[in-house]
Tab-separated table of N, CA, C and O in Angstrom:
chain	number	residue	atom	x	y	z
W	244	MET	N	28.573	-15.080	-35.001
W	244	MET	CA	28.542	-13.837	-35.796
W	244	MET	C	28.416	-12.660	-34.843
W	244	MET	O	27.408	-12.380	-34.324
W	245	GLU	N	29.568	-12.017	-34.692
W	245	GLU	CA	29.520	-10.868	-33.742
W	245	GLU	C	29.106	-9.561	-34.503
W	245	GLU	O	28.298	-8.772	-33.974
W	246	LYS	N	29.693	-9.284	-35.584
W	246	LYS	CA	29.345	-8.061	-36.269
W	246	LYS	C	28.470	-8.294	-37.539
W	246	LYS	O	28.286	-9.408	-37.880
W	247	GLN	N	28.029	-7.195	-38.107
W	247	GLN	CA	27.018	-7.284	-39.222
W	247	GLN	C	27.773	-7.697	-40.506
W	247	GLN	O	28.875	-7.352	-40.706
W	248	LYS	N	27.027	-8.319	-41.396
W	248	LYS	CA	27.483	-8.621	-42.714
W	248	LYS	C	26.755	-7.672	-43.686
W	248	LYS	O	25.616	-7.292	-43.376
W	249	ASN	N	27.315	-7.427	-44.825
W	249	ASN	CA	26.663	-6.538	-45.746
W	249	ASN	C	26.710	-7.103	-47.153
W	249	ASN	O	27.553	-7.902	-47.451
W	250	ALA	N	25.744	-6.652	-47.983
W	250	ALA	CA	25.691	-7.113	-49.440
W	250	ALA	C	24.921	-6.024	-50.192
W	250	ALA	O	24.303	-5.108	-49.587
W	251	VAL	N	25.121	-6.102	-51.511
W	251	VAL	CA	24.482	-5.102	-52.349
W	251	VAL	C	23.404	-5.821	-53.235
W	251	VAL	O	23.724	-6.914	-53.702
W	252	GLY	N	22.245	-5.176	-53.392
W	252	GLY	CA	21.193	-5.714	-54.271
W	252	GLY	C	20.896	-4.623	-55.300
W	252	GLY	O	20.869	-3.478	-55.075
W	253	ARG	N	20.746	-5.095	-56.658
W	253	ARG	CA	20.367	-4.162	-57.670
W	253	ARG	C	19.232	-4.721	-58.506
W	253	ARG	O	19.084	-5.872	-58.662
W	254	ARG	N	18.486	-3.813	-59.059
W	254	ARG	CA	17.364	-4.137	-59.931
W	254	ARG	C	16.950	-2.920	-60.668
W	254	ARG	O	16.681	-1.867	-60.064
W	255	LYS	N	16.939	-2.952	-62.019
W	255	LYS	CA	16.678	-1.764	-62.851
W	255	LYS	C	17.589	-0.678	-62.408
W	255	LYS	O	18.863	-0.835	-62.471
W	256	GLU	N	17.140	0.534	-62.025
W	256	GLU	CA	18.012	1.598	-61.609
W	256	GLU	C	18.163	1.624	-60.040
W	256	GLU	O	18.894	2.459	-59.549
W	257	ALA	N	17.537	0.768	-59.322
W	257	ALA	CA	17.584	0.704	-57.896
W	257	ALA	C	18.768	0.035	-57.336
W	257	ALA	O	19.130	-1.038	-57.890
W	258	ILE	N	19.359	0.640	-56.333
W	258	ILE	CA	20.519	-0.022	-55.656
W	258	ILE	C	20.256	0.013	-54.154
W	258	ILE	O	19.806	1.043	-53.611
W	259	THR	N	20.446	-1.129	-53.520
W	259	THR	CA	20.244	-1.154	-52.026
W	259	THR	C	21.461	-1.756	-51.386
W	259	THR	O	22.055	-2.782	-51.921
W	260	ARG	N	21.910	-1.144	-50.277
W	260	ARG	CA	22.949	-1.700	-49.427
W	260	ARG	C	22.271	-2.377	-48.169
W	260	ARG	O	21.493	-1.682	-47.516
W	261	VAL	N	22.541	-3.618	-47.956
W	261	VAL	CA	21.897	-4.358	-46.930
W	261	VAL	C	22.866	-4.693	-45.832
W	261	VAL	O	23.969	-5.325	-46.108
W	262	PHE	N	22.574	-4.388	-44.599
W	262	PHE	CA	23.376	-4.762	-43.445
W	262	PHE	C	22.576	-5.690	-42.587
W	262	PHE	O	21.494	-5.373	-42.098
W	263	ILE	N	23.163	-6.925	-42.282
W	263	ILE	CA	22.433	-7.881	-41.547
W	263	ILE	C	23.228	-8.295	-40.293
W	263	ILE	O	24.375	-8.447	-40.375
W	264	SER	N	22.440	-8.438	-39.175
W	264	SER	CA	23.147	-8.836	-37.966
W	264	SER	C	22.066	-9.677	-37.083
W	264	SER	O	20.961	-9.614	-37.361
W	265	LYS	N	22.633	-10.355	-36.169
W	265	LYS	CA	21.809	-11.183	-35.240
W	265	LYS	C	20.866	-10.222	-34.534
W	265	LYS	O	21.258	-9.113	-34.068
W	266	GLY	N	19.582	-10.656	-34.455
W	266	GLY	CA	18.659	-9.726	-33.708
W	266	GLY	C	17.305	-10.447	-33.624
W	266	GLY	O	17.241	-11.612	-33.476
W	267	ASN	N	16.239	-9.628	-33.579
W	267	ASN	CA	14.935	-10.193	-33.390
W	267	ASN	C	13.925	-9.785	-34.402
W	267	ASN	O	12.701	-9.707	-34.158
W	268	GLY	N	14.353	-9.503	-35.642
W	268	GLY	CA	13.498	-9.349	-36.765
W	268	GLY	C	13.100	-7.950	-37.133
W	268	GLY	O	12.056	-7.706	-37.809
W	269	ASN	N	13.893	-6.974	-36.678
W	269	ASN	CA	13.676	-5.635	-37.204
W	269	ASN	C	14.165	-5.347	-38.542
W	269	ASN	O	15.367	-5.665	-38.753
W	270	ILE	N	13.366	-4.847	-39.402
W	270	ILE	CA	13.799	-4.554	-40.750
W	270	ILE	C	13.495	-3.119	-40.961
W	270	ILE	O	12.365	-2.666	-40.932
W	271	THR	N	14.602	-2.295	-41.229
W	271	THR	CA	14.423	-0.875	-41.520
W	271	THR	C	14.973	-0.461	-42.850
W	271	THR	O	16.087	-0.929	-43.275
W	272	VAL	N	14.241	0.283	-43.565
W	272	VAL	CA	14.643	0.769	-44.858
W	272	VAL	C	14.767	2.329	-44.843
W	272	VAL	O	13.719	2.980	-44.511
W	273	ASN	N	15.894	2.822	-45.019
W	273	ASN	CA	16.125	4.323	-44.863
W	273	ASN	C	15.547	4.799	-43.633
W	273	ASN	O	14.859	5.845	-43.608
W	274	ASP	N	15.944	4.152	-42.476
W	274	ASP	CA	15.488	4.591	-41.163
W	274	ASP	C	13.930	4.558	-40.926
W	274	ASP	O	13.518	5.262	-40.005
W	275	LYS	N	13.231	3.853	-41.719
W	275	LYS	CA	11.798	3.612	-41.602
W	275	LYS	C	11.568	2.144	-41.405
W	275	LYS	O	12.320	1.348	-42.030
W	276	ASN	N	10.479	1.806	-40.778
W	276	ASN	CA	10.070	0.412	-40.765
W	276	ASN	C	9.683	-0.110	-42.202
W	276	ASN	O	9.125	0.769	-42.957
W	277	TYR	N	10.059	-1.211	-42.579
W	277	TYR	CA	9.849	-1.596	-44.005
W	277	TYR	C	8.394	-1.662	-44.404
W	277	TYR	O	8.013	-1.463	-45.489
W	278	LYS	N	7.483	-1.917	-43.376
W	278	LYS	CA	6.039	-1.925	-43.664
W	278	LYS	C	5.516	-0.470	-44.021
W	278	LYS	O	4.586	-0.328	-44.699
W	279	GLU	N	6.163	0.493	-43.420
W	279	GLU	CA	5.834	1.823	-43.682
W	279	GLU	C	6.405	2.302	-45.011
W	279	GLU	O	5.774	3.009	-45.858
W	280	TYR	N	7.629	1.858	-45.337
W	280	TYR	CA	8.351	2.298	-46.517
W	280	TYR	C	7.695	1.626	-47.768
W	280	TYR	O	7.414	2.289	-48.837
W	281	PHE	N	7.483	0.280	-47.699
W	281	PHE	CA	6.852	-0.485	-48.751
W	281	PHE	C	5.407	-0.671	-48.255
W	281	PHE	O	5.109	-1.677	-47.685
W	282	SER	N	4.493	0.228	-48.674
W	282	SER	CA	3.121	0.180	-48.109
W	282	SER	C	2.335	-0.972	-48.767
W	282	SER	O	1.310	-1.407	-48.128
W	283	LEU	N	2.677	-1.420	-49.956
W	283	LEU	CA	1.954	-2.519	-50.616
W	283	LEU	C	2.366	-3.877	-50.077
W	283	LEU	O	3.533	-4.100	-49.940
W	284	VAL	N	1.349	-4.673	-49.829
W	284	VAL	CA	1.640	-6.021	-49.154
W	284	VAL	C	2.588	-6.913	-50.003
W	284	VAL	O	3.481	-7.527	-49.446
W	285	TYR	N	2.354	-6.898	-51.329
W	285	TYR	CA	3.175	-7.825	-52.132
W	285	TYR	C	4.615	-7.380	-52.180
W	285	TYR	O	5.555	-8.220	-52.352
W	286	LEU	N	4.949	-6.014	-51.982
W	286	LEU	CA	6.272	-5.578	-51.874
W	286	LEU	C	6.877	-6.034	-50.558
W	286	LEU	O	8.060	-6.273	-50.404
W	287	GLN	N	6.096	-5.943	-49.441
W	287	GLN	CA	6.534	-6.375	-48.103
W	287	GLN	C	6.856	-7.924	-48.278
W	287	GLN	O	7.918	-8.330	-47.616
W	288	ASN	N	6.068	-8.675	-48.952
W	288	ASN	CA	6.396	-10.093	-49.110
W	288	ASN	C	7.718	-10.322	-49.849
W	288	ASN	O	8.399	-11.176	-49.503
W	289	GLN	N	8.010	-9.409	-50.858
W	289	GLN	CA	9.260	-9.583	-51.566
W	289	GLN	C	10.449	-9.384	-50.580
W	289	GLN	O	11.455	-10.120	-50.655
W	290	VAL	N	10.274	-8.430	-49.675
W	290	VAL	CA	11.429	-8.117	-48.702
W	290	VAL	C	11.549	-9.274	-47.690
W	290	VAL	O	12.663	-9.684	-47.368
W	291	GLU	N	10.459	-9.863	-47.242
W	291	GLU	CA	10.472	-11.010	-46.323
W	291	GLU	C	10.834	-12.297	-46.896
W	291	GLU	O	11.346	-13.157	-46.240
W	292	ALA	N	10.677	-12.550	-48.207
W	292	ALA	CA	10.840	-13.773	-48.847
W	292	ALA	C	12.160	-14.485	-48.554
W	292	ALA	O	12.153	-15.687	-48.102
W	293	PRO	N	13.320	-13.863	-48.718
W	293	PRO	CA	14.596	-14.617	-48.343
W	293	PRO	C	14.636	-15.031	-46.955
W	293	PRO	O	15.123	-16.169	-46.631
W	294	LEU	N	14.200	-14.202	-46.034
W	294	LEU	CA	14.225	-14.564	-44.599
W	294	LEU	C	13.280	-15.738	-44.278
W	294	LEU	O	13.633	-16.520	-43.467
W	295	LYS	N	12.124	-15.631	-44.898
W	295	LYS	CA	11.130	-16.677	-44.630
W	295	LYS	C	11.619	-18.052	-45.112
W	295	LYS	O	11.438	-19.057	-44.488
W	296	SER	N	12.325	-18.045	-46.264
W	296	SER	CA	12.797	-19.336	-46.863
W	296	SER	C	13.904	-19.994	-46.041
W	296	SER	O	14.020	-21.200	-46.152
W	297	VAL	N	14.609	-19.227	-45.145
W	297	VAL	CA	15.522	-19.827	-44.318
W	297	VAL	C	15.136	-19.800	-42.819
W	297	VAL	O	16.038	-19.985	-42.001
W	298	ASP	N	13.846	-19.543	-42.634
W	298	ASP	CA	13.292	-19.449	-41.229
W	298	ASP	C	14.057	-18.430	-40.368
W	298	ASP	O	14.330	-18.760	-39.216
W	299	GLY	N	14.465	-17.281	-40.959
W	299	GLY	CA	15.165	-16.308	-40.145
W	299	GLY	C	14.424	-14.981	-39.905
W	299	GLY	O	15.096	-13.971	-39.707
W	300	LEU	N	13.107	-15.002	-40.073
W	300	LEU	CA	12.352	-13.751	-39.984
W	300	LEU	C	12.443	-13.141	-38.644
W	300	LEU	O	12.446	-11.880	-38.492
W	301	ASP	N	12.666	-13.944	-37.565
W	301	ASP	CA	12.773	-13.334	-36.201
W	301	ASP	C	14.213	-13.538	-35.593
W	301	ASP	O	14.387	-13.432	-34.474
W	302	LYS	N	15.138	-13.939	-36.466
W	302	LYS	CA	16.552	-14.172	-35.963
W	302	LYS	C	17.497	-13.035	-36.399
W	302	LYS	O	18.562	-12.980	-35.824
W	303	PHE	N	17.160	-12.271	-37.382
W	303	PHE	CA	18.099	-11.308	-37.913
W	303	PHE	C	17.490	-9.875	-37.842
W	303	PHE	O	16.269	-9.757	-38.047
W	304	ASP	N	18.362	-8.858	-37.568
W	304	ASP	CA	17.988	-7.478	-37.837
W	304	ASP	C	18.575	-7.077	-39.178
W	304	ASP	O	19.746	-7.375	-39.425
W	305	VAL	N	17.786	-6.347	-39.960
W	305	VAL	CA	18.253	-5.974	-41.284
W	305	VAL	C	18.101	-4.483	-41.412
W	305	VAL	O	17.053	-3.906	-41.126
W	306	LYS	N	19.191	-3.794	-41.847
W	306	LYS	CA	19.172	-2.348	-42.043
W	306	LYS	C	19.447	-2.125	-43.547
W	306	LYS	O	20.476	-2.681	-44.038
W	307	ILE	N	18.651	-1.361	-44.173
W	307	ILE	CA	18.805	-1.212	-45.619
W	307	ILE	C	18.828	0.272	-46.013
W	307	ILE	O	18.103	1.061	-45.524
W	308	ASN	N	19.747	0.602	-46.923
W	308	ASN	CA	19.865	1.886	-47.551
W	308	ASN	C	19.413	1.725	-48.992
W	308	ASN	O	20.167	0.952	-49.767
W	309	ALA	N	18.266	2.256	-49.419
W	309	ALA	CA	17.786	2.140	-50.765
W	309	ALA	C	17.875	3.499	-51.507
W	309	ALA	O	17.515	4.513	-50.953
W	310	SER	N	18.306	3.418	-52.746
W	310	SER	CA	18.267	4.642	-53.559
W	310	SER	C	18.058	4.329	-55.015
W	310	SER	O	18.367	3.165	-55.458
W	311	GLY	N	17.545	5.257	-55.761
W	311	GLY	CA	17.386	5.097	-57.203
W	311	GLY	C	16.189	4.276	-57.538
W	311	GLY	O	15.698	3.444	-56.667
W	312	GLY	N	15.730	4.399	-58.745
W	312	GLY	CA	14.620	3.564	-59.204
W	312	GLY	C	13.321	3.844	-58.590
W	312	GLY	O	13.096	4.866	-57.922
W	313	GLY	N	12.433	2.946	-58.703
W	313	GLY	CA	11.021	3.087	-58.159
W	313	GLY	C	10.884	2.125	-57.008
W	313	GLY	O	11.754	1.406	-56.665
W	314	ILE	N	9.707	2.167	-56.488
W	314	ILE	CA	9.390	1.430	-55.202
W	314	ILE	C	9.578	-0.158	-55.519
W	314	ILE	O	10.025	-0.892	-54.657
W	315	LYS	N	9.077	-0.580	-56.691
W	315	LYS	CA	9.132	-2.055	-56.991
W	315	LYS	C	10.516	-2.555	-57.197
W	315	LYS	O	10.954	-3.515	-56.716
W	316	GLY	N	11.289	-1.709	-57.938
W	316	GLY	CA	12.697	-2.052	-58.237
W	316	GLY	C	13.446	-2.083	-56.918
W	316	GLY	O	14.236	-3.035	-56.758
W	317	GLN	N	13.125	-1.194	-55.991
W	317	GLN	CA	13.854	-1.197	-54.773
W	317	GLN	C	13.527	-2.444	-53.934
W	317	GLN	O	14.407	-3.033	-53.374
W	318	ALA	N	12.201	-2.832	-53.921
W	318	ALA	CA	11.884	-3.950	-53.165
W	318	ALA	C	12.516	-5.236	-53.700
W	318	ALA	O	13.032	-6.070	-52.893
W	319	GLU	N	12.661	-5.346	-55.037
W	319	GLU	CA	13.303	-6.503	-55.595
W	319	GLU	C	14.823	-6.519	-55.423
W	319	GLU	O	15.474	-7.497	-55.168
W	320	ALA	N	15.383	-5.226	-55.370
W	320	ALA	CA	16.790	-5.157	-55.078
W	320	ALA	C	17.097	-5.519	-53.587
W	320	ALA	O	18.109	-6.129	-53.259
W	321	VAL	N	16.161	-5.172	-52.705
W	321	VAL	CA	16.262	-5.589	-51.273
W	321	VAL	C	16.211	-7.062	-51.151
W	321	VAL	O	17.020	-7.665	-50.406
W	322	LYS	N	15.402	-7.678	-51.971
W	322	LYS	CA	15.322	-9.209	-51.881
W	322	LYS	C	16.612	-9.814	-52.225
W	322	LYS	O	17.101	-10.725	-51.551
W	323	LEU	N	17.214	-9.379	-53.360
W	323	LEU	CA	18.487	-9.932	-53.756
W	323	LEU	C	19.576	-9.565	-52.699
W	323	LEU	O	20.419	-10.461	-52.349
W	324	GLY	N	19.550	-8.382	-52.203
W	324	GLY	CA	20.563	-7.975	-51.193
W	324	GLY	C	20.493	-8.805	-49.959
W	324	GLY	O	21.536	-9.256	-49.416
W	325	ILE	N	19.294	-9.086	-49.463
W	325	ILE	CA	19.148	-9.859	-48.191
W	325	ILE	C	19.582	-11.313	-48.491
W	325	ILE	O	20.284	-11.846	-47.648
W	326	ALA	N	19.215	-11.809	-49.624
W	326	ALA	CA	19.635	-13.159	-49.963
W	326	ALA	C	21.150	-13.329	-50.026
W	326	ALA	O	21.753	-14.272	-49.468
W	327	ARG	N	21.834	-12.354	-50.616
W	327	ARG	CA	23.326	-12.394	-50.634
W	327	ARG	C	23.914	-12.201	-49.262
W	327	ARG	O	24.919	-12.838	-48.914
W	328	ALA	N	23.296	-11.333	-48.443
W	328	ALA	CA	23.769	-11.124	-47.110
W	328	ALA	C	23.619	-12.446	-46.279
W	328	ALA	O	24.492	-12.716	-45.407
W	329	LEU	N	22.562	-13.059	-46.446
W	329	LEU	CA	22.321	-14.397	-45.752
W	329	LEU	C	23.402	-15.430	-46.079
W	329	LEU	O	23.822	-16.221	-45.221
W	330	LEU	N	23.847	-15.428	-47.324
W	330	LEU	CA	24.924	-16.323	-47.732
W	330	LEU	C	26.225	-16.005	-46.989
W	330	LEU	O	26.948	-16.926	-46.602
W	331	GLU	N	26.466	-14.695	-46.725
W	331	GLU	CA	27.662	-14.307	-45.975
W	331	GLU	C	27.542	-14.825	-44.494
W	331	GLU	O	28.543	-15.187	-43.905
W	332	VAL	N	26.348	-14.822	-43.965
W	332	VAL	CA	26.183	-15.295	-42.612
W	332	VAL	C	26.360	-16.796	-42.530
W	332	VAL	O	27.042	-17.245	-41.625
W	333	ASN	N	25.736	-17.513	-43.417
W	333	ASN	CA	25.767	-18.966	-43.372
W	333	ASN	C	25.678	-19.567	-44.807
W	333	ASN	O	24.635	-19.415	-45.482
W	334	ALA	N	26.790	-20.158	-45.279
W	334	ALA	CA	26.847	-20.625	-46.712
W	334	ALA	C	25.894	-21.804	-46.897
W	334	ALA	O	25.566	-22.115	-48.039
W	335	GLU	N	25.454	-22.439	-45.842
W	335	GLU	CA	24.515	-23.618	-45.947
W	335	GLU	C	23.108	-23.133	-46.443
W	335	GLU	O	22.275	-24.028	-46.813
W	336	PHE	N	22.803	-21.821	-46.452
W	336	PHE	CA	21.561	-21.405	-46.940
W	336	PHE	C	21.428	-21.422	-48.454
W	336	PHE	O	20.409	-21.269	-49.040
W	337	ARG	N	22.587	-21.579	-49.119
W	337	ARG	CA	22.658	-21.458	-50.623
W	337	ARG	C	21.644	-22.376	-51.353
W	337	ARG	O	20.894	-21.778	-52.221
W	338	PRO	N	21.575	-23.658	-51.099
W	338	PRO	CA	20.657	-24.473	-51.880
W	338	PRO	C	19.201	-24.035	-51.799
W	338	PRO	O	18.467	-24.019	-52.726
W	339	VAL	N	18.803	-23.629	-50.569
W	339	VAL	CA	17.378	-23.130	-50.338
W	339	VAL	C	17.060	-21.886	-51.138
W	339	VAL	O	16.091	-21.775	-51.833
W	340	LEU	N	18.016	-20.922	-51.022
W	340	LEU	CA	17.856	-19.649	-51.668
W	340	LEU	C	17.951	-19.801	-53.261
W	340	LEU	O	17.124	-19.158	-53.999
W	341	LYS	N	18.854	-20.688	-53.694
W	341	LYS	CA	18.987	-20.932	-55.079
W	341	LYS	C	17.773	-21.586	-55.654
W	341	LYS	O	17.248	-21.186	-56.758
W	342	ALA	N	17.193	-22.477	-54.941
W	342	ALA	CA	15.977	-23.227	-55.428
W	342	ALA	C	14.843	-22.257	-55.447
W	342	ALA	O	13.994	-22.323	-56.323
W	343	ALA	N	14.828	-21.305	-54.545
W	343	ALA	CA	13.722	-20.272	-54.657
W	343	ALA	C	13.999	-19.170	-55.634
W	343	ALA	O	13.213	-18.228	-55.844
W	344	GLY	N	15.188	-19.237	-56.343
W	344	GLY	CA	15.486	-18.226	-57.388
W	344	GLY	C	15.826	-16.813	-56.874
W	344	GLY	O	15.533	-15.902	-57.520
W	345	MET	N	16.417	-16.710	-55.652
W	345	MET	CA	16.587	-15.449	-55.023
W	345	MET	C	18.070	-14.979	-55.294
W	345	MET	O	18.298	-13.817	-54.792
W	346	LEU	N	18.911	-15.776	-55.819
W	346	LEU	CA	20.307	-15.331	-55.947
W	346	LEU	C	20.607	-14.777	-57.320
W	346	LEU	O	21.720	-14.430	-57.709
W	347	LYS	N	19.579	-14.742	-58.182
W	347	LYS	CA	19.808	-14.310	-59.539
W	347	LYS	C	19.461	-12.806	-59.720
W	347	LYS	O	18.382	-12.419	-59.346
W	348	ARG	N	20.378	-12.053	-60.203
W	348	ARG	CA	20.166	-10.652	-60.511
W	348	ARG	C	19.276	-10.532	-61.709
W	348	ARG	O	19.570	-11.103	-62.762
W	349	ASP	N	18.167	-9.868	-61.666
W	349	ASP	CA	17.243	-9.693	-62.774
W	349	ASP	C	17.884	-8.716	-63.761
W	349	ASP	O	18.052	-7.564	-63.412
W	350	PRO	N	18.235	-9.213	-64.959
W	350	PRO	CA	18.995	-8.343	-65.839
W	350	PRO	C	18.195	-7.335	-66.615
W	350	PRO	O	18.721	-6.474	-67.355
W	351	ARG	N	16.903	-7.452	-66.574
W	351	ARG	CA	16.075	-6.549	-67.375
W	351	ARG	C	16.118	-5.136	-67.021
W	351	ARG	O	16.063	-4.776	-65.832
W	352	GLY	N	16.255	-4.258	-68.005
W	352	GLY	CA	16.313	-2.851	-67.746
W	352	GLY	C	15.367	-2.157	-68.733
W	352	GLY	O	14.598	-2.786	-69.400
W	353	VAL	N	15.404	-0.795	-68.829
W	353	VAL	CA	14.564	-0.086	-69.722
W	353	VAL	C	15.205	-0.067	-71.075
W	353	VAL	O	16.399	0.162	-71.278
W	354	GLU	N	14.410	-0.397	-72.114
W	354	GLU	CA	14.864	-0.388	-73.496
W	354	GLU	C	14.992	1.060	-73.941
W	354	GLU	O	14.211	1.922	-73.637
W	355	ARG	N	16.037	1.324	-74.755
W	355	ARG	CA	16.298	2.681	-75.204
W	355	ARG	C	15.247	3.143	-76.201
W	355	ARG	O	14.685	2.337	-76.965
W	356	LYS	N	15.005	4.503	-76.258
W	356	LYS	CA	14.146	5.065	-77.259
W	356	LYS	C	14.801	4.995	-78.630
W	356	LYS	O	15.950	5.340	-78.710
W	357	LYS	N	14.024	4.644	-79.637
W	357	LYS	CA	14.586	4.685	-81.002
W	357	LYS	C	14.040	5.907	-81.736
W	357	LYS	O	12.939	6.458	-81.473
W	358	PHE	N	14.877	6.436	-82.663
W	358	PHE	CA	14.419	7.601	-83.489
W	358	PHE	C	13.324	7.211	-84.392
W	358	PHE	O	13.243	6.066	-84.820
W	359	GLY	N	12.391	8.228	-84.718
W	359	GLY	CA	11.256	7.850	-85.524
W	359	GLY	C	10.137	7.179	-84.744
W	359	GLY	O	9.137	6.759	-85.322
W	360	LYS	N	10.294	7.072	-83.474
W	360	LYS	CA	9.359	6.421	-82.625
W	360	LYS	C	8.996	7.343	-81.466
W	360	LYS	O	9.850	8.201	-81.112
W	361	LYS	N	7.832	7.174	-80.919
W	361	LYS	CA	7.477	8.000	-79.729
W	361	LYS	C	8.171	7.505	-78.409
W	361	LYS	O	8.643	8.320	-77.660
W	362	LYS	N	8.210	6.203	-78.267
W	362	LYS	CA	8.967	5.631	-77.143
W	362	LYS	C	9.887	4.542	-77.701
W	362	LYS	O	10.271	4.647	-78.847
W	363	ALA	N	10.228	3.532	-76.988
W	363	ALA	CA	11.121	2.476	-77.470
W	363	ALA	C	10.481	1.691	-78.695
W	363	ALA	O	11.140	1.484	-79.665
W	364	ARG	N	9.223	1.373	-78.562
W	364	ARG	CA	8.528	0.640	-79.663
W	364	ARG	C	7.259	1.325	-80.132
W	364	ARG	O	6.795	1.012	-81.199
W	365	ARG	N	6.710	2.186	-79.287
W	365	ARG	CA	5.386	2.889	-79.661
W	365	ARG	C	5.690	3.846	-80.803
W	365	ARG	O	6.553	4.718	-80.699
W	366	SER	N	4.867	3.692	-81.858
W	366	SER	CA	4.959	4.636	-82.994
W	366	SER	C	4.066	5.843	-82.719
W	366	SER	O	3.217	5.826	-81.901
W	367	PHE	N	4.320	6.904	-83.581
W	367	PHE	CA	3.406	7.977	-83.500
W	367	PHE	C	2.043	7.599	-84.086
W	367	PHE	O	2.037	6.694	-84.893
W	368	GLN	N	1.000	8.272	-83.721
W	368	GLN	CA	-0.308	7.931	-84.187
W	368	GLN	C	-0.407	8.095	-85.685
W	368	GLN	O	0.089	9.078	-86.241
W	369	PHE	N	-0.937	7.101	-86.426
W	369	PHE	CA	-1.024	7.125	-87.879
W	369	PHE	C	-2.331	7.519	-88.310
W	369	PHE	O	-3.376	7.109	-87.911
W	370	SER	N	-2.354	8.458	-89.223
W	370	SER	CA	-3.594	9.013	-89.845
W	370	SER	C	-3.640	8.701	-91.298
W	370	SER	O	-2.769	9.114	-91.976
W	371	LYS	N	-4.604	7.872	-91.688
W	371	LYS	CA	-4.658	7.442	-93.074
W	371	LYS	C	-5.124	8.686	-93.951
W	371	LYS	O	-4.658	8.813	-95.090
W	372	ARG	N	-5.993	9.487	-93.441
W	372	ARG	CA	-6.487	10.698	-94.181
W	372	ARG	C	-6.239	11.918	-93.446
W	372	ARG	O	-6.328	12.028	-92.256
């Protein structure tokens, strides 16, 4: 693999573009180190998960452009993006990633607000008297 492979990950409103190339384990999100960008440990684990499952944590450099949504949605979008990019690199990773459930786009989004309600399901406060 001479040049980088790329893929897109999405989750809720977050969209991430992932560029993966041979390297020594540098992961950058919006030109910051991913540990700086995702300060919570469990979000860092989400980002590392696909690379860990194929033993590629120190074999690939990953550059990520993340936009939209919140920090958790972006982290999960990154997870999907990296998993898809790894498939482009080597199709033999598929069974491992599929078994870990990393190739599935999480379809859940925000439920729309209904009229006569305060939010999607939350009613206005009821006063009996």
